[in-house]
């Protein structure tokens, strides 16, 4: 098991490996493996963390926990329900979520994120996990009123800063039964286990890769448990996934929708 982190250096973004709470350089391409540990850089807290990957796409799955579908009075899908978030929505651990003013309610969605490690096209369930580099935490921030109004979700899910991802990638994690939770200002709002997913991680990779070629660094958000709720200026929202860590982001008012 390794923890891969991406952070800012004076020369630009770089990957590193975390051992205890210390970051080491990671020479070479983490997608080409094997992972090598380089020089000691310093404590994790001393670095400016970035979203751990730059994906070609972020594929999201709607209504993948029965209790969340029920809280929206929506039926369970017979097949995974896919939508996309733009990579420009990504922010890292500690970066502020900016809430555009005048668009109604904006909500948190704690999710397990899958990071694809190598190109996958029409892979089967049994080999699906061989295409995974690792896992991280995600917050599928959603403008709920716009989501209802628009039918298509591109606007509601696609604002800049609406995809916090991190704080790092953990490899060799078994995704079948991990606790996923969300805390708002320290108070628990969402909690479930990935074993409650309607479609598990191998099934999602098999299904999605029959639609689109998955490339190294692509991200799959696997759906959110029940308990979603509004975010407001001054809040701190945390997504925690067992075995990975805590993704923490402050919430701030952003620009007005209409000038
Ligand atoms: Zn979601």
XYZ file of N, CA and C and ligand atoms in Angstrom:
778
model
N 0.841 -1.199 0.000
C 0.000 0.000 0.000
C 0.872 1.243 0.000
N 0.589 2.160 -0.931
C 1.351 3.409 -0.992
C 0.378 4.580 -1.015
N 0.861 5.736 -0.535
C 0.066 6.961 -0.602
C 0.764 7.924 -1.559
N 0.071 8.241 -2.662
C 0.631 9.118 -3.695
C -0.011 10.488 -3.559
N 0.821 11.506 -3.468
C 0.322 12.870 -3.294
C 0.840 13.734 -4.439
N 0.079 14.756 -4.806
C 0.527 15.702 -5.828
C 0.519 17.075 -5.188
N 1.560 17.838 -5.411
C 1.723 19.107 -4.695
C 2.460 20.100 -5.581
N 2.444 21.350 -5.133
C 3.055 22.434 -5.894
C 4.503 22.622 -5.451
N 5.404 22.745 -6.434
C 6.798 23.100 -6.151
C 7.109 24.381 -6.942
N 8.224 25.042 -6.644
C 8.581 26.238 -7.431
C 8.683 25.917 -8.920
N 8.961 24.644 -9.267
C 9.091 24.263 -10.681
C 7.776 23.756 -11.264
N 6.703 23.769 -10.458
C 5.415 23.279 -10.954
C 4.924 22.090 -10.158
N 3.819 21.459 -10.601
C 3.261 20.322 -9.867
C 4.202 19.121 -9.889
N 4.216 18.358 -8.783
C 5.047 17.157 -8.713
C 4.309 16.091 -7.913
N 4.623 14.842 -8.189
C 4.105 13.729 -7.390
C 5.085 13.382 -6.281
N 4.541 12.865 -5.187
C 5.378 12.386 -4.101
C 4.753 11.173 -3.447
N 5.513 10.547 -2.561
C 5.016 9.429 -1.763
C 5.034 9.831 -0.299
N 3.990 9.418 0.424
C 3.927 9.740 1.847
C 4.246 8.490 2.657
N 5.161 8.657 3.608
C 5.482 7.586 4.559
C 5.324 8.209 5.943
N 4.478 7.631 6.781
C 4.031 8.295 8.005
C 3.449 9.659 7.608
N 3.992 10.775 8.106
C 3.455 12.063 7.639
C 4.514 12.860 6.882
N 5.477 12.136 6.315
C 6.570 12.781 5.589
C 6.452 12.481 4.095
N 6.723 13.497 3.281
C 6.623 13.343 1.827
C 8.017 13.163 1.225
N 8.115 12.220 0.307
C 9.345 11.951 -0.436
C 9.065 12.164 -1.918
N 10.072 12.551 -2.684
C 9.875 12.702 -4.124
C 9.567 11.346 -4.739
N 8.883 11.379 -5.866
C 8.533 10.148 -6.588
C 9.113 10.289 -8.003
N 10.327 9.765 -8.199
C 10.939 9.901 -9.521
C 10.155 9.059 -10.537
N 9.953 9.611 -11.710
C 9.256 8.868 -12.763
C 7.758 9.081 -12.705
N 7.057 8.314 -13.518
C 5.626 8.460 -13.718
C 4.888 7.459 -12.828
N 4.040 7.962 -11.910
C 3.346 7.025 -11.012
C 2.431 6.050 -11.755
N 2.039 6.400 -12.987
C 1.185 5.496 -13.754
C 1.999 4.417 -14.454
N 3.315 4.636 -14.588
C 4.163 3.655 -15.262
C 4.716 2.636 -14.259
N 4.747 2.995 -12.956
C 5.223 2.109 -11.904
C 6.535 1.435 -12.254
N 7.203 0.682 -11.362
C 6.881 0.613 -9.942
C 7.192 1.939 -9.226
N 6.534 2.165 -8.081
C 6.706 3.421 -7.353
C 8.016 3.402 -6.585
N 8.840 4.426 -6.825
C 10.128 4.509 -6.119
C 10.122 5.705 -5.183
N 10.742 5.520 -4.049
C 10.800 6.606 -3.082
C 12.103 7.370 -3.254
N 12.001 8.694 -3.477
C 13.192 9.532 -3.683
C 13.606 10.246 -2.419
N 13.957 11.520 -2.593
C 14.476 12.296 -1.456
C 13.362 12.747 -0.517
N 13.747 12.961 0.744
C 12.819 13.463 1.742
C 12.553 14.945 1.482
N 11.253 15.323 1.462
C 10.899 16.708 1.182
C 10.438 17.462 2.417
N 9.708 16.788 3.303
C 9.177 17.487 4.478
C 7.831 16.930 4.862
N 7.210 17.574 5.839
C 5.913 17.123 6.331
C 4.811 17.436 5.320
N 3.777 16.610 5.307
C 2.646 16.825 4.405
C 2.062 18.221 4.607
N 1.917 18.636 5.887
C 1.266 19.918 6.195
C 2.037 21.096 5.603
N 3.326 20.916 5.327
C 4.125 22.039 4.839
C 3.964 22.241 3.333
N 3.270 21.301 2.647
C 3.150 21.387 1.189
C 1.773 21.861 0.769
N 1.716 22.544 -0.358
C 0.443 22.954 -0.964
C -0.049 21.779 -1.830
N -1.080 21.065 -1.311
C -1.567 19.881 -2.030
C -2.435 20.286 -3.217
N -2.336 19.521 -4.278
C -3.127 19.722 -5.494
C -4.073 18.539 -5.654
N -5.110 18.669 -6.502
C -5.885 17.465 -6.823
C -4.890 16.390 -7.278
N -5.018 15.146 -6.804
C -3.952 14.165 -7.020
C -3.761 13.712 -8.466
N -4.677 14.050 -9.359
C -4.514 13.711 -10.781
C -5.081 14.838 -11.639
N -4.710 14.811 -12.929
C -5.301 15.699 -13.934
C -6.008 14.808 -14.951
N -7.267 14.491 -14.709
C -7.953 13.496 -15.548
C -8.389 14.057 -16.899
N -8.567 13.145 -17.866
C -9.204 13.565 -19.127
C -10.700 13.715 -18.908
N -11.235 13.009 -17.903
C -12.669 13.115 -17.585
C -12.938 12.619 -16.172
N -14.036 13.136 -15.627
C -14.513 12.706 -14.310
C -15.899 12.123 -14.544
N -16.021 10.797 -14.356
C -17.301 10.135 -14.599
C -17.975 9.911 -13.256
N -19.233 10.331 -13.151
C -19.953 10.234 -11.890
C -21.136 9.286 -12.037
N -21.509 8.690 -10.915
C -22.598 7.727 -10.899
C -23.689 8.264 -9.979
N -24.892 8.381 -10.501
C -26.012 8.884 -9.717
C -26.764 7.749 -9.039
N -27.346 8.055 -7.891
C -28.231 7.117 -7.176
C -27.620 5.727 -7.007
N -26.410 5.685 -6.481
C -25.758 4.370 -6.318
C -25.866 3.842 -4.891
N -26.561 4.594 -4.020
C -26.898 4.105 -2.675
C -28.422 4.230 -2.551
N -29.078 3.148 -2.187
C -30.546 3.124 -2.172
C -31.121 4.211 -1.271
N -30.501 4.436 -0.110
C -31.052 5.411 0.841
C -30.976 6.829 0.293
N -29.957 7.130 -0.532
C -29.849 8.468 -1.133
C -30.908 8.636 -2.226
N -31.118 7.603 -3.043
C -32.186 7.671 -4.059
C -33.522 7.923 -3.365
N -33.747 7.251 -2.224
C -35.022 7.384 -1.512
C -35.220 8.798 -0.976
N -34.139 9.452 -0.489
C -34.317 10.806 0.062
C -34.667 11.812 -1.032
N -34.385 11.480 -2.290
C -34.820 12.337 -3.403
C -36.075 11.771 -4.075
N -36.704 10.778 -3.443
C -37.908 10.143 -3.997
C -37.681 9.704 -5.441
N -36.469 9.186 -5.697
C -36.124 8.749 -7.053
C -36.003 7.220 -7.066
N -36.420 6.584 -8.147
C -36.294 5.126 -8.216
C -34.835 4.712 -8.362
N -34.510 3.471 -7.978
C -33.162 2.944 -8.188
C -32.979 2.660 -9.677
N -31.841 3.052 -10.230
C -31.617 2.772 -11.650
C -31.373 1.278 -11.905
N -31.796 0.806 -13.076
C -31.548 -0.593 -13.434
C -30.129 -0.789 -13.941
N -29.547 0.283 -14.470
C -28.148 0.279 -14.899
C -27.495 1.500 -14.259
N -26.158 1.509 -14.114
C -25.505 2.704 -13.554
C -25.910 3.954 -14.338
N -26.218 5.024 -13.593
C -26.658 6.266 -14.207
C -25.473 7.216 -14.242
N -24.964 7.495 -15.438
C -23.701 8.226 -15.574
C -23.926 9.696 -15.918
N -23.048 10.535 -15.372
C -22.940 11.915 -15.828
C -21.488 12.332 -15.651
N -21.139 13.484 -16.196
C -19.742 13.925 -16.183
C -19.602 15.240 -15.429
N -18.455 15.405 -14.791
C -18.052 16.710 -14.268
C -16.824 17.135 -15.070
N -16.671 18.428 -15.363
C -15.480 18.856 -16.110
C -14.242 18.857 -15.215
N -13.075 18.496 -15.759
C -11.835 18.551 -14.960
C -11.554 19.940 -14.391
N -12.106 20.983 -15.011
C -11.886 22.356 -14.502
C -12.581 22.583 -13.165
N -13.455 21.665 -12.740
C -14.117 21.786 -11.431
C -13.227 21.329 -10.281
N -12.093 20.689 -10.595
C -11.260 20.103 -9.534
C -10.587 21.149 -8.663
N -10.582 20.873 -7.359
C -9.723 21.595 -6.416
C -9.114 20.552 -5.470
N -8.079 20.949 -4.756
C -7.404 20.028 -3.853
C -7.836 20.214 -2.410
N -7.243 19.394 -1.542
C -7.440 19.490 -0.096
C -7.106 20.907 0.378
N -8.029 21.527 1.101
C -7.766 22.847 1.662
C -8.212 24.016 0.800
N -8.475 23.759 -0.483
C -8.917 24.848 -1.369
C -10.385 25.169 -1.100
N -10.785 26.439 -1.242
C -12.179 26.799 -0.958
C -13.151 26.384 -2.066
N -14.316 25.885 -1.630
C -15.463 25.678 -2.525
C -16.152 27.038 -2.629
N -16.328 27.533 -3.854
C -16.950 28.839 -4.060
C -18.394 28.652 -4.509
N -19.324 29.217 -3.734
C -20.750 29.060 -4.026
C -21.236 30.248 -4.836
N -21.582 30.043 -6.101
C -22.105 31.165 -6.886
C -23.387 31.692 -6.243
N -23.527 32.990 -6.195
C -24.695 33.588 -5.549
C -25.867 33.667 -6.516
N -27.049 33.329 -6.017
C -28.245 33.448 -6.836
C -28.611 32.189 -7.600
N -28.034 31.038 -7.217
C -28.375 29.789 -7.923
C -29.122 28.823 -7.007
N -29.527 29.276 -5.818
C -30.263 28.394 -4.911
C -29.323 27.514 -4.109
N -29.855 26.375 -3.652
C -29.125 25.530 -2.717
C -27.973 24.763 -3.378
N -26.827 24.747 -2.688
C -25.657 23.971 -3.114
C -25.340 22.983 -2.009
N -25.149 21.709 -2.358
C -25.041 20.648 -1.356
C -23.746 19.848 -1.483
N -23.359 19.227 -0.371
C -22.211 18.310 -0.338
C -22.653 16.900 -0.708
N -21.743 16.155 -1.352
C -21.957 14.721 -1.611
C -20.623 14.006 -1.391
N -20.479 13.318 -0.264
C -19.258 12.566 0.024
C -19.222 11.303 -0.837
N -18.072 11.033 -1.464
C -17.991 9.860 -2.342
C -16.591 9.237 -2.325
N -16.552 7.913 -2.524
C -15.293 7.232 -2.827
C -14.962 7.501 -4.295
N -13.723 7.943 -4.559
C -13.279 8.171 -5.936
C -12.282 7.093 -6.344
N -12.467 6.565 -7.547
C -11.565 5.568 -8.124
C -10.634 6.285 -9.108
N -9.335 6.048 -9.002
C -8.370 6.630 -9.936
C -7.885 5.522 -10.879
N -8.152 5.705 -12.163
C -7.764 4.708 -13.161
C -6.245 4.745 -13.374
N -5.640 3.565 -13.454
C -4.181 3.480 -13.574
C -3.691 3.184 -14.970
N -4.504 2.456 -15.760
C -4.090 2.196 -17.148
C -5.303 2.088 -18.049
N -5.031 2.269 -19.347
C -6.123 2.366 -20.320
C -7.051 1.164 -20.237
N -8.354 1.447 -20.194
C -9.336 0.373 -20.046
C -10.449 0.543 -21.076
N -10.668 -0.472 -21.854
C -11.740 -0.468 -22.871
C -12.414 -1.828 -22.833
N -13.700 -1.848 -22.508
C -14.502 -3.066 -22.454
C -13.837 -4.143 -21.572
N -13.477 -3.759 -20.372
C -12.882 -4.736 -19.452
C -14.016 -5.449 -18.703
N -13.757 -6.667 -18.281
C -14.811 -7.391 -17.566
C -14.670 -7.172 -16.061
N -15.738 -7.512 -15.365
C -15.782 -7.305 -13.912
C -14.608 -7.938 -13.188
N -14.228 -9.147 -13.637
C -13.215 -9.900 -12.894
C -11.844 -9.250 -12.970
N -11.548 -8.588 -14.087
C -10.224 -7.957 -14.208
C -10.280 -6.449 -13.971
N -11.464 -5.916 -13.672
C -11.638 -4.455 -13.617
C -10.677 -3.774 -12.635
N -10.450 -4.388 -11.485
C -9.618 -3.719 -10.466
C -8.140 -3.666 -10.868
N -7.752 -4.482 -11.865
C -6.368 -4.419 -12.362
C -6.080 -3.085 -13.054
N -7.123 -2.347 -13.400
C -6.965 -1.080 -14.120
C -6.988 0.122 -13.176
N -7.026 -0.153 -11.883
C -7.125 0.916 -10.877
C -5.743 1.224 -10.297
N -5.396 2.524 -10.259
C -4.170 2.927 -9.560
C -4.422 2.972 -8.064
N -5.575 3.522 -7.673
C -5.874 3.633 -6.250
C -7.173 4.393 -6.038
N -7.344 4.871 -4.812
C -8.618 5.479 -4.405
C -8.352 6.750 -3.617
N -9.313 7.674 -3.682
C -9.220 8.872 -2.871
C -10.629 9.324 -2.482
N -10.707 10.479 -1.802
C -11.994 11.027 -1.363
C -12.431 12.109 -2.345
N -13.736 12.217 -2.551
C -14.263 13.266 -3.425
C -15.504 13.871 -2.805
N -15.762 15.130 -3.189
C -16.998 15.802 -2.816
C -17.661 16.244 -4.122
N -18.773 15.601 -4.462
C -19.495 15.917 -5.704
C -20.454 17.073 -5.415
N -19.885 18.272 -5.287
C -20.684 19.452 -4.925
C -21.732 19.700 -6.018
N -22.974 19.920 -5.587
C -24.106 19.922 -6.516
C -25.045 21.094 -6.224
N -25.359 21.851 -7.266
C -26.350 22.938 -7.141
C -27.731 22.301 -7.318
N -28.357 21.974 -6.173
C -29.538 21.108 -6.218
C -30.721 21.734 -6.934
N -30.941 23.037 -6.746
C -32.089 23.662 -7.420
C -31.883 23.682 -8.940
N -30.646 23.946 -9.361
C -30.370 23.937 -10.808
C -30.485 22.527 -11.366
N -30.107 21.533 -10.560
C -30.171 20.135 -11.010
C -31.631 19.763 -11.332
N -32.550 20.208 -10.461
C -33.971 19.925 -10.693
C -34.495 20.705 -11.891
N -34.047 21.962 -12.003
C -34.575 22.853 -13.032
C -34.087 22.477 -14.432
N -32.816 22.043 -14.519
C -32.186 21.880 -15.838
C -32.428 20.510 -16.484
N -32.794 19.498 -15.721
C -32.833 18.109 -16.210
C -31.438 17.587 -16.542
N -30.739 18.205 -17.485
C -29.328 17.880 -17.684
C -28.546 18.458 -16.506
N -27.484 17.794 -16.076
C -26.804 18.207 -14.859
C -25.479 18.932 -15.092
N -25.191 19.255 -16.348
C -23.890 19.860 -16.661
C -23.624 21.141 -15.894
N -24.637 21.979 -15.779
C -24.454 23.232 -15.046
C -24.408 22.978 -13.540
N -25.364 22.216 -13.036
C -25.495 22.016 -11.585
C -24.256 21.372 -10.966
N -23.573 20.527 -11.732
C -22.429 19.768 -11.210
C -21.091 20.318 -11.691
N -21.150 21.348 -12.581
C -19.943 21.688 -13.320
C -19.240 22.970 -12.976
N -19.752 23.716 -11.988
C -19.080 24.974 -11.641
C -17.643 24.723 -11.195
N -16.774 25.695 -11.457
C -15.407 25.665 -10.923
C -15.488 25.470 -9.404
N -14.616 24.677 -8.869
C -14.460 24.330 -7.436
C -15.486 23.294 -6.959
N -16.341 22.767 -7.840
C -17.376 21.817 -7.410
C -16.883 20.370 -7.382
N -15.543 20.173 -7.483
C -15.043 18.797 -7.354
C -13.778 18.722 -6.496
N -13.907 18.944 -5.173
C -12.762 18.692 -4.296
C -12.345 17.218 -4.393
N -11.014 16.985 -4.515
C -10.505 15.611 -4.667
C -9.201 15.488 -3.871
N -9.088 14.413 -3.081
C -7.831 14.208 -2.337
C -8.079 13.630 -0.946
N -7.190 13.766 0.037
C -5.963 14.560 -0.109
C -4.867 13.843 -0.910
N -4.970 12.505 -1.025
C -3.953 11.729 -1.745
C -4.596 10.449 -2.242
N -3.832 9.681 -3.033
C -4.319 8.402 -3.571
C -3.717 7.272 -2.738
N -4.556 6.341 -2.327
C -4.064 5.148 -1.632
C -4.189 3.956 -2.577
N -3.079 3.255 -2.790
C -3.075 2.089 -3.685
C -3.380 0.823 -2.886
N -3.717 -0.235 -3.593
C -3.903 -1.569 -2.983
C -4.904 -1.560 -1.832
N -5.977 -0.806 -2.018
C -7.044 -0.774 -1.016
C -8.181 -1.631 -1.556
N -8.828 -2.398 -0.692
C -9.978 -3.192 -1.119
C -11.218 -2.300 -1.027
N -11.869 -1.988 -2.164
C -12.962 -1.007 -2.142
C -14.318 -1.572 -1.728
N -14.363 -2.843 -1.343
C -15.678 -3.480 -1.195
C -16.467 -3.057 0.032
N -15.777 -2.687 1.122
C -16.529 -2.401 2.355
C -15.817 -1.329 3.176
N -15.790 -0.101 2.638
C -15.130 1.023 3.308
C -16.185 1.997 3.817
N -15.958 2.560 4.989
C -16.860 3.599 5.509
C -16.631 4.895 4.729
N -17.731 5.534 4.310
C -17.694 6.831 3.634
C -18.528 7.791 4.465
N -17.943 8.927 4.850
C -18.737 9.839 5.665
C -18.453 11.299 5.314
N -19.375 12.150 5.699
C -19.243 13.584 5.503
C -19.536 14.286 6.814
N -18.688 15.258 7.179
C -18.929 16.099 8.352
C -19.016 17.549 7.903
N -20.008 18.250 8.443
C -20.153 19.675 8.174
C -19.913 20.398 9.488
N -18.895 21.238 9.524
C -18.501 21.952 10.752
C -18.367 20.971 11.918
N -17.790 19.804 11.638
C -17.508 18.812 12.671
C -18.659 17.874 12.994
N -19.824 18.120 12.408
C -21.016 17.319 12.722
C -21.279 16.320 11.596
N -21.468 15.054 11.956
C -21.650 14.042 10.903
C -22.984 14.218 10.171
N -22.919 14.231 8.834
C -24.122 14.398 8.002
C -24.385 13.181 7.122
N -23.328 12.521 6.676
C -23.492 11.343 5.826
C -22.613 10.230 6.377
N -23.136 9.008 6.321
C -22.319 7.862 6.718
C -22.907 6.598 6.113
N -22.076 5.840 5.416
C -22.513 4.563 4.847
C -21.260 3.740 4.574
N -21.465 2.521 4.101
C -20.328 1.694 3.713
C -20.433 1.394 2.218
N -19.282 1.259 1.563
C -19.305 1.026 0.114
C -19.975 -0.308 -0.226
N -20.096 -1.193 0.753
C -20.804 -2.464 0.520
C -22.295 -2.230 0.253
N -22.783 -1.011 0.561
C -24.190 -0.682 0.300
C -24.418 -0.138 -1.110
N -23.345 -0.018 -1.908
C -23.525 0.482 -3.281
C -24.456 -0.437 -4.071
N -25.258 0.162 -4.933
C -26.112 -0.633 -5.829
C -25.223 -1.359 -6.846
N -24.279 -0.641 -7.448
C -23.308 -1.219 -8.390
C -21.922 -1.025 -7.774
N -21.178 -2.122 -7.576
C -19.872 -2.015 -6.914
C -18.805 -1.513 -7.895
N -17.595 -1.282 -7.387
C -16.545 -0.660 -8.200
C -16.220 -1.484 -9.453
N -16.029 -2.816 -9.363
C -15.765 -3.568 -10.601
C -16.904 -3.457 -11.616
N -18.141 -3.484 -11.137
C -19.290 -3.376 -12.048
C -19.300 -2.010 -12.733
N -18.948 -0.954 -11.981
C -18.925 0.394 -12.571
C -17.847 0.505 -13.649
N -16.643 -0.016 -13.355
C -15.556 0.068 -14.343
C -15.930 -0.725 -15.601
N -16.500 -1.906 -15.418
C -16.902 -2.727 -16.574
C -17.944 -1.987 -17.403
N -18.924 -1.399 -16.733
C -20.017 -0.699 -17.433
C -19.496 0.539 -18.155
N -18.744 1.382 -17.431
C -18.283 2.645 -18.025
C -17.339 2.381 -19.188
N -16.484 1.352 -19.053
C -15.495 1.099 -20.107
C -16.123 0.483 -21.357
N -17.396 0.144 -21.308
C -18.114 -0.249 -22.528
C -18.645 0.971 -23.269
N -18.603 2.131 -22.567
C -19.081 3.369 -23.180
C -17.894 4.186 -23.704
N -16.899 4.363 -22.831
C -15.782 5.251 -23.159
C -14.485 4.619 -22.673
N -13.415 4.863 -23.430
C -12.093 4.390 -23.023
C -11.656 5.165 -21.789
N -11.323 4.448 -20.747
C -10.800 5.075 -19.537
C -9.290 5.211 -19.673
N -8.782 6.400 -19.361
C -7.354 6.680 -19.509
C -6.706 6.822 -18.136
N -5.381 6.606 -18.056
C -4.698 6.791 -16.774
C -5.001 8.178 -16.195
N -5.373 8.211 -14.939
C -5.701 9.476 -14.275
C -7.181 9.802 -14.289
N -7.965 9.110 -15.108
C -9.405 9.366 -15.095
C -9.979 9.011 -13.724
N -11.060 9.709 -13.377
C -11.635 9.609 -12.038
C -13.078 9.138 -12.153
N -13.456 8.175 -11.323
C -14.854 7.747 -11.225
C -15.347 8.090 -9.823
N -16.401 8.913 -9.748
C -17.059 9.180 -8.461
C -18.213 8.180 -8.339
N -18.204 7.423 -7.251
C -19.022 6.204 -7.182
C -20.398 6.404 -6.551
N -20.810 7.648 -6.360
C -22.142 7.910 -5.815
C -22.083 8.269 -4.343
N -23.137 8.925 -3.871
C -23.126 9.431 -2.496
C -24.195 8.765 -1.646
N -23.905 8.555 -0.353
C -24.914 8.015 0.564
C -25.981 9.063 0.917
N -26.968 8.660 1.662
C -28.010 9.578 2.135
C -27.391 10.630 3.060
N -28.132 11.738 3.230
C -27.710 12.756 4.190
C -27.143 14.001 3.560
N -27.293 14.148 2.219
C -26.771 15.355 1.576
C -27.496 16.577 2.141
N -26.808 17.720 2.125
C -27.420 18.920 2.690
C -26.657 20.153 2.262
N -27.191 21.333 2.601
C -26.670 22.592 2.055
C -25.331 23.027 2.641
N -24.574 23.734 1.825
C -23.314 24.364 2.205
C -23.527 25.871 2.223
N -22.829 26.544 3.152
C -22.955 28.007 3.236
C -21.592 28.626 3.534
N -21.470 29.900 3.203
C -20.254 30.666 3.449
C -19.805 30.486 4.904
N -18.542 30.153 5.096
C -18.001 29.985 6.441
C -17.983 28.545 6.919
N -18.671 27.655 6.204
C -18.665 26.236 6.585
C -17.305 25.601 6.311
N -17.050 24.485 7.004
C -15.951 23.594 6.655
C -16.555 22.219 6.410
N -16.288 21.648 5.248
C -16.860 20.346 4.908
C -15.730 19.326 4.769
N -15.953 18.144 5.381
C -14.951 17.078 5.362
C -15.562 15.806 4.788
N -14.831 15.175 3.882
C -15.195 13.855 3.381
C -14.131 12.892 3.886
N -14.571 11.831 4.546
C -13.612 10.837 5.034
C -13.952 9.474 4.444
N -12.940 8.788 3.926
C -13.107 7.402 3.479
C -12.122 6.555 4.264
N -12.642 5.489 4.846
C -11.838 4.572 5.661
C -10.624 4.084 4.865
N -9.456 4.149 5.482
C -8.238 3.665 4.833
C -7.564 4.707 3.963
N -8.223 5.860 3.753
C -7.637 6.904 2.902
C -7.281 8.125 3.747
N -8.272 8.774 4.322
C -8.005 9.976 5.112
C -9.159 10.950 4.983
N -8.871 12.218 5.274
C -9.907 13.253 5.317
C -9.593 14.338 4.285
N -10.573 14.628 3.451
C -10.525 15.733 2.484
C -11.314 16.889 3.081
N -10.619 17.978 3.386
C -11.253 19.104 4.099
C -11.217 20.358 3.221
N -12.379 21.014 3.082
C -12.442 22.240 2.283
C -13.313 23.289 2.965
N -12.841 24.530 3.023
C -13.698 25.624 3.489
C -14.680 26.008 2.380
N -15.779 26.643 2.787
C -16.806 27.079 1.835
C -16.876 28.604 1.882
N -16.892 29.218 0.711
C -16.967 30.687 0.637
C -17.978 31.105 -0.428
N -18.550 32.283 -0.246
C -19.385 32.838 -1.302
C -18.556 33.149 -2.516
N -19.064 32.777 -3.696
C -18.391 33.062 -4.956
C -19.081 34.208 -5.666
N -18.767 34.381 -6.945
C -19.360 35.476 -7.712
C -20.870 35.276 -7.915
N -21.569 36.371 -8.183
C -23.000 36.285 -8.455
C -23.229 35.617 -9.808
N -24.298 34.820 -9.886
C -24.644 34.192 -11.173
C -24.942 35.276 -12.204
N -25.769 36.257 -11.832
C -26.111 37.339 -12.763
C -25.448 38.619 -12.278
N -24.748 39.318 -13.187
C -24.056 40.557 -12.803
C -25.049 41.722 -12.741
Zn -22.689 12.393 -6.614
